[in-house]
XYZ file of C-alpha atoms in Angstrom:
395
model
C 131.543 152.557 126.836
C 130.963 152.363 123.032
C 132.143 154.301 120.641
C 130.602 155.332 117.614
C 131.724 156.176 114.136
C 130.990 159.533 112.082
C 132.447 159.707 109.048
C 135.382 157.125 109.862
C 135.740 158.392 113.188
C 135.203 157.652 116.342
C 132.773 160.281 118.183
C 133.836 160.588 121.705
C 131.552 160.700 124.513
C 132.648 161.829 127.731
C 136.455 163.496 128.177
C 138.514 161.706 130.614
C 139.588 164.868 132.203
C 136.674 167.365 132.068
C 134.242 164.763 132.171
C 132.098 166.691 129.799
C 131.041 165.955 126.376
C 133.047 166.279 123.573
C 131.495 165.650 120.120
C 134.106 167.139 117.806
C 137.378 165.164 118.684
C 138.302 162.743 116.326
C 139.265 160.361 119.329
C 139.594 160.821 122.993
C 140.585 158.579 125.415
C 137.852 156.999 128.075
C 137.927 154.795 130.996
C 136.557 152.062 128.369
C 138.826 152.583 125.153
C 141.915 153.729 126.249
C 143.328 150.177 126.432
C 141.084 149.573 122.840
C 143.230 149.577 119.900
C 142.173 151.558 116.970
C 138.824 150.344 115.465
C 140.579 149.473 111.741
C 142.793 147.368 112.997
C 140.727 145.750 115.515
C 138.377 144.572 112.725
C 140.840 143.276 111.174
C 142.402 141.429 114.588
C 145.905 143.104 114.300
C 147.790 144.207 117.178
C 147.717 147.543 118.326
C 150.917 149.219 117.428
C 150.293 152.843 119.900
C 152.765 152.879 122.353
C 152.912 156.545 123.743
C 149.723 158.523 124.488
C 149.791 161.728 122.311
C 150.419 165.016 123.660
C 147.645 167.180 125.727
C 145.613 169.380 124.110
C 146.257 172.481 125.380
C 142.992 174.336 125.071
C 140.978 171.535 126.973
C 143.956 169.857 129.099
C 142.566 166.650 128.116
C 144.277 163.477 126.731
C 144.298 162.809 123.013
C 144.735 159.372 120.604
C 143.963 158.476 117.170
C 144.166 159.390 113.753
C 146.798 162.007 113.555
C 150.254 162.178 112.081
C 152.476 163.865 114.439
C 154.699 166.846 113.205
C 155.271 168.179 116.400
C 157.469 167.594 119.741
C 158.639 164.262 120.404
C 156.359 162.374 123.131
C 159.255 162.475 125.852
C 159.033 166.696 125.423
C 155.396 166.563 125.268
C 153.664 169.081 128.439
C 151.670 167.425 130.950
C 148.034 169.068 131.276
C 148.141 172.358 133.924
C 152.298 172.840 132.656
C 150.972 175.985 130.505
C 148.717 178.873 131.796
C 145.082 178.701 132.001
C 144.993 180.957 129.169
C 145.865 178.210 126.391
C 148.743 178.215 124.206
C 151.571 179.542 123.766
C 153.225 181.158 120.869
C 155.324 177.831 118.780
C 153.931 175.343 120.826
C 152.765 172.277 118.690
C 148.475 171.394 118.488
C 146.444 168.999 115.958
C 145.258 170.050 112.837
C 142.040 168.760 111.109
C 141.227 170.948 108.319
C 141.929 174.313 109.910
C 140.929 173.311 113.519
C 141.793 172.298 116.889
C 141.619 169.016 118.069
C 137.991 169.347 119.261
C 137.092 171.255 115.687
C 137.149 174.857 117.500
C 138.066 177.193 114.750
C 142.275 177.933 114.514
C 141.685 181.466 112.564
C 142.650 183.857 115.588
C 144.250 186.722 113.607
C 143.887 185.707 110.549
C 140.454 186.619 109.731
C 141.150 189.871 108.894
C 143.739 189.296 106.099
C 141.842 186.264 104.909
C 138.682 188.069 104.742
C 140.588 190.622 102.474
C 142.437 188.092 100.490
C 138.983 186.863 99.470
C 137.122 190.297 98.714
C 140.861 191.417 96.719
C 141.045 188.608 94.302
C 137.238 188.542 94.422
C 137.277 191.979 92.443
C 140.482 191.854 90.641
C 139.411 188.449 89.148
C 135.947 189.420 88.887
C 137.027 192.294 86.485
C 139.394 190.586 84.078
C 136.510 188.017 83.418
C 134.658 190.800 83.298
C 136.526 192.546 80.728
C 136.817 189.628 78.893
C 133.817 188.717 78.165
C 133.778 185.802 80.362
C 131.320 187.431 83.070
C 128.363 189.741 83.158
C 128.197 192.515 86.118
C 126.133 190.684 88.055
C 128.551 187.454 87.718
C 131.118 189.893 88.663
C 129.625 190.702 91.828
C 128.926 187.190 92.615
C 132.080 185.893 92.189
C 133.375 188.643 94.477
C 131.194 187.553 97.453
C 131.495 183.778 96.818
C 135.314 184.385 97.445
C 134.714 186.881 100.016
C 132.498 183.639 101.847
C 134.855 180.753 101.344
C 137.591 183.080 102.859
C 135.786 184.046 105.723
C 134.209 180.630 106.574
C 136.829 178.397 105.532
C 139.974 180.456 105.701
C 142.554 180.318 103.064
C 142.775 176.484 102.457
C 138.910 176.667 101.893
C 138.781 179.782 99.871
C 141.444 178.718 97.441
C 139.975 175.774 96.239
C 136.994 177.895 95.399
C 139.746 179.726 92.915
C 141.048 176.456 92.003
C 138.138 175.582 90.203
C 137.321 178.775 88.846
C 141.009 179.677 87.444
C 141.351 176.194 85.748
C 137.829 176.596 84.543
C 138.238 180.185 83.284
C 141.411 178.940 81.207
C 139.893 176.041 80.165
C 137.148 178.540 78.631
C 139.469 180.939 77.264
C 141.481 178.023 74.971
C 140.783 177.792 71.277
C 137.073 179.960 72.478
C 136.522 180.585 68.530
C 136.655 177.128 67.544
C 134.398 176.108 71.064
C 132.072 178.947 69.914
C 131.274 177.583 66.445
C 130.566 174.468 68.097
C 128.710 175.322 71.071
C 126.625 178.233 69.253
C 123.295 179.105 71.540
C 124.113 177.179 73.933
C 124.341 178.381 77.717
C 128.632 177.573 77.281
C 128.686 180.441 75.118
C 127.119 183.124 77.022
C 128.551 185.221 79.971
C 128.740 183.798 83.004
C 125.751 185.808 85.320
C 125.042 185.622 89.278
C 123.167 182.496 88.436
C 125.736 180.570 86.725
C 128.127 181.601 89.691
C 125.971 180.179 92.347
C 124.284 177.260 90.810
C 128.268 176.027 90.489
C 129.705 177.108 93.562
C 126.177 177.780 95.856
C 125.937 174.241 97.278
C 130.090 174.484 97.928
C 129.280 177.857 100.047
C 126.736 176.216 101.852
C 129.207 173.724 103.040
C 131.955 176.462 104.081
C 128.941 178.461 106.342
C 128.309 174.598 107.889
C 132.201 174.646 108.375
C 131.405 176.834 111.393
C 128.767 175.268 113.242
C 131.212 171.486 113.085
C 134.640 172.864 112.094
C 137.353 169.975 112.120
C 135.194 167.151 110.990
C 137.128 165.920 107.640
C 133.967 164.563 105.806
C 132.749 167.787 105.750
C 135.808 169.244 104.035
C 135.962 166.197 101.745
C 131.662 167.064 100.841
C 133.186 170.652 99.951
C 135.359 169.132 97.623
C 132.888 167.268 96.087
C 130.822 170.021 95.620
C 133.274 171.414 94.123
C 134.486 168.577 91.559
C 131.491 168.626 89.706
C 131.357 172.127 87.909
C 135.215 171.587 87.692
C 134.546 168.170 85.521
C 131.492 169.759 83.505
C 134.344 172.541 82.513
C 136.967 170.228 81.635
C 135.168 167.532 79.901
C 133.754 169.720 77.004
C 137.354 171.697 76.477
C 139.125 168.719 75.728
C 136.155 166.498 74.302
C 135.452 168.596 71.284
C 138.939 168.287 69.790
C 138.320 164.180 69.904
C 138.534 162.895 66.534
C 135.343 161.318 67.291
C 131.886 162.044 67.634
C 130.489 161.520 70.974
C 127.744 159.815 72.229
C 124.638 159.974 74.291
C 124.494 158.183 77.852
C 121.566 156.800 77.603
C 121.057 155.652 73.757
C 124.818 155.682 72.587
C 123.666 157.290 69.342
C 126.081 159.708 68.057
C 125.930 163.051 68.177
C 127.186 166.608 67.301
C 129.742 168.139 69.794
C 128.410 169.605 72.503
C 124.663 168.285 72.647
C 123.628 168.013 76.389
C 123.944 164.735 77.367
C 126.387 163.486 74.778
C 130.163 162.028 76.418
C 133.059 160.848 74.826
C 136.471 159.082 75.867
C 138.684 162.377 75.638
C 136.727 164.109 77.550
C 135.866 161.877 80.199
C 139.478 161.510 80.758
C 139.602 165.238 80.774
C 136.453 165.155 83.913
C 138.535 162.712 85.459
C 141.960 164.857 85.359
C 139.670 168.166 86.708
C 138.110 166.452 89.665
C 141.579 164.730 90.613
C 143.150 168.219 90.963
C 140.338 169.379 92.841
C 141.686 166.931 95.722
C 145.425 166.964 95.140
C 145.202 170.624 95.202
C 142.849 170.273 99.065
C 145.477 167.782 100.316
C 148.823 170.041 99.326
C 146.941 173.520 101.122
C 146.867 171.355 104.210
C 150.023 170.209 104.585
C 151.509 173.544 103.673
C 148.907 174.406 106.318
C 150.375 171.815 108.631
C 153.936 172.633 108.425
C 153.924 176.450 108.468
C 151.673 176.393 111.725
C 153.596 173.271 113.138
C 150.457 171.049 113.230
C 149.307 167.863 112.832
C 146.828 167.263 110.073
C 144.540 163.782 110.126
C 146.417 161.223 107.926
C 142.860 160.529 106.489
C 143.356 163.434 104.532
C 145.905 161.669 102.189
C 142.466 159.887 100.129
C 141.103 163.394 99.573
C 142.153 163.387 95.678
C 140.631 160.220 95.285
C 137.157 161.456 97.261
C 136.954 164.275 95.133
C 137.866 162.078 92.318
C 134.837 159.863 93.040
C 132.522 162.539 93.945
C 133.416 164.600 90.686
C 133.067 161.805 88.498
C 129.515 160.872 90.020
C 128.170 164.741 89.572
C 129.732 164.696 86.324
C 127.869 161.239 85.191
C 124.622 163.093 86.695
C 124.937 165.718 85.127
C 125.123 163.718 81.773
C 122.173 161.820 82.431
C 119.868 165.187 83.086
C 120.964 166.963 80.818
C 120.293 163.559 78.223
C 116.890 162.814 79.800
C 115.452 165.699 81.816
C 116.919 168.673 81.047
C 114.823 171.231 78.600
C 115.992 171.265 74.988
C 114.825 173.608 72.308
C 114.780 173.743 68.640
C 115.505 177.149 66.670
C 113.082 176.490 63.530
C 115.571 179.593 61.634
C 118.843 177.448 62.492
C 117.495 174.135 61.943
C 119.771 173.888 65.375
C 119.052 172.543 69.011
C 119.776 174.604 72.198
C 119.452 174.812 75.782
C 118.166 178.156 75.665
C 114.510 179.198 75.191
C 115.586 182.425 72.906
C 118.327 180.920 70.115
C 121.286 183.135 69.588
C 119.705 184.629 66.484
C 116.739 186.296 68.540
C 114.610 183.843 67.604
C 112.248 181.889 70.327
C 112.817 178.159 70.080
C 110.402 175.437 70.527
C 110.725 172.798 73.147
C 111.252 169.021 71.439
C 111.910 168.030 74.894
C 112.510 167.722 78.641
C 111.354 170.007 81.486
C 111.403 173.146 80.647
C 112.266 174.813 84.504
C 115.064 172.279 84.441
C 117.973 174.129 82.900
C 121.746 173.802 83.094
C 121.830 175.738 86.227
C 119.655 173.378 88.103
C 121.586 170.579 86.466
C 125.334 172.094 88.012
C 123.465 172.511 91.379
C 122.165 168.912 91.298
C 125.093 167.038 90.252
C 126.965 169.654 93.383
C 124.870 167.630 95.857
C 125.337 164.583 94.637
C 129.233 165.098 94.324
C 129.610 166.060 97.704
C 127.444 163.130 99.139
C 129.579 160.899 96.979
C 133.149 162.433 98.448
C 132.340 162.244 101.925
C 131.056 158.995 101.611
C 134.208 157.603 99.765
C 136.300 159.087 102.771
C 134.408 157.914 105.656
C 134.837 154.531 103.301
C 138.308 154.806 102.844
C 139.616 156.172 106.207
C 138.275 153.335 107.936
C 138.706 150.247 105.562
C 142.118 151.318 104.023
C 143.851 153.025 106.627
C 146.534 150.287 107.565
C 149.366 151.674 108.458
């Protein structure tokens, strides 16, 4: 029977045991590939090195190979299917982890929904309110932040919900640092007002969208490494401008390489593409260490794929970052304050006076420009995985 491969694995068809159909298990074992060695290698014409068949699952009693690290009990302790009761686990026995799932992707939350769910809405508020006070957030950005954090909690669980904090902690300090100087620079542009509802969602919106998709194909890795992605992006757009503006340099456009004054849309420089780099890399690093911590306090096994998530969020950050650059160079509206003899990305200058468009669209603004370069971060991520899990994974 073949098998064929979703996002570097392989999608089983039929379960040796139940005989039913089993689309969320990174690999199961069938009458025709459970003498198969593992795809990578057989590309590649090596021998296959699996001697023992992993342990049973114990919520489907059926057989299990593949991808996973094992963290658990050693194969000659492992149960036989039918040696627990019908009713599944129980408590301390050993199970696969994939991102905060089973085996066949069902959901691993069980109790803690509730305190997660809490966790989320708590630092949602409490966050939300310093930012608030100040001066980082409006009310309204307040309020989204809140139930952005009380969604990636809920969805996700903890791994997925802290990431979401991840970005918005490192971007929040990157905004607070030397804001005078940033302020002088950036004057009337969107990086100097507070952050509103629509700032909140047009950087995390297509990441939340992701976390609700969670639940309908939990487990599946590329979807956690898309998530990432999503979440590089506004990271990058944070970090790059923070550190760029203190380059001793001017920076340039993308598209004409004509110098420029710091912080014109479209405009990059060395410092602070090293900076976008750094702020998508911890996006991943940050992913990878929540599920091994994840992994060893629930005595799990997490998919070894998981170890090229900094460098898929890496790739998909730097991509939504380069995006972004290009819009906001090419497409994205740009106004001129006639009082200020100044350019901005906002149709009323800070002054109070309405600016006049030079150029660009004018319903293209920064927002749509953070939710754009989202998409195309977390296409980029999960493509890099599925690329990387099953070219590079060797050992």
């Amino acid at each position: 029977m073949a098998r064929s491969v979703v996002l570097g694995y392989h999608r089983p068809r039929i379960c040796r045991k139940c005989r039913s159909f089993r689309i969320h298990c990174p690999r199961v074992w069938t009458s025709a590939s459970q003498n198969a060695p593992p795809l990578s290698r057989a590309r590649r014409g090596w021998p296959n090195r699996t001697q023992n068949k992993p342990p049973p699952c114990f919520e489907h009693r059926c057989v299990h190979a593949g991808n996973q690290r094992r963290l658990g009990f050693p194969p000659s302790s492992a149960p036989t299917p039918g040696s627990l009761p019908a009713g599944g686990r129980e408590p301390g026995d050993s199970a696969y982890l994939v991102v905060g799932s089973c085996c066949h992707g069902e959901p691993m939350m069980g109790r803690g929904v509730a305190w997660e769910c809490g966790l989320g809405l708590g630092l949602g508020i409490v966050i939300g309110w310093l930012g608030y006070r100040r001066g980082l957030l409006s009310l309204s950005g307040t309020v989204g932040l809140a139930f952005t954090s009380l969604l990636g909690f809920s969805a996700g669980g903890w791994v997925w919900g802290s990431l979401f904090w991840v970005v918005l902690v490192s971007s929040g300090l990157w905004l607070r640092f030397r804001r005078s100087h940033k302020d002088a620079l950036l004057d009337g542009t969107s990086e100097t007002v507070a952050r509103d509802w629509l700032r909140i969602v047009a950087g995390t919106g297509w990441a939340s969208a992701l976390a609700l998709l969670h639940l309908l194909a939990p487990g599946v890795a590329g979807m956690f490494a898309a998530f990432l992605g999503a979440l590089a992006p506004p990271n990058a757009d944070i970090w790059a401008p923070a550190r760029g503006m203190r380059s001793p340099r001017a920076p340039r456009l993308v598209i004409t390489r004509r110098r420029v004054a710091a912080g014109t849309p479209g405009a990059i420089s060395t410092l602070g593409t090293v900076a976008s780099l750094a702020g998508a890399w911890l996006v991943g690093f940050m992913a990878l260490l929540f599920v091994m911590i994840q992994a060893q306090s629930r005595d799990m096994v997490w998919d070894r794929a998981l170890v090229w998530l900094p460098v898929a969020a890496t790739a998909g950050g730097m991509a939504g970052s380069l995006v972004d650059s290009f819009l906001g160079a090419t497409a994205q509206g740009i106004y001129y304050c006639e009082g200020c003899k100044t350019e901005t990305d906002q149709r009323v200058h800070s002054c109070g006076e309405v600016a006049r468009q030079v150029r660009g669209w004018a319903w293209l603004t920064n927002d749509g420009i953070d939710l754009v370069s989202s998409i195309v971060g977390a296409a980029v991520a999960a493509g890099s995985l599925s690329w990387l899990a099953e070219t590079r994974m060797w050992w």
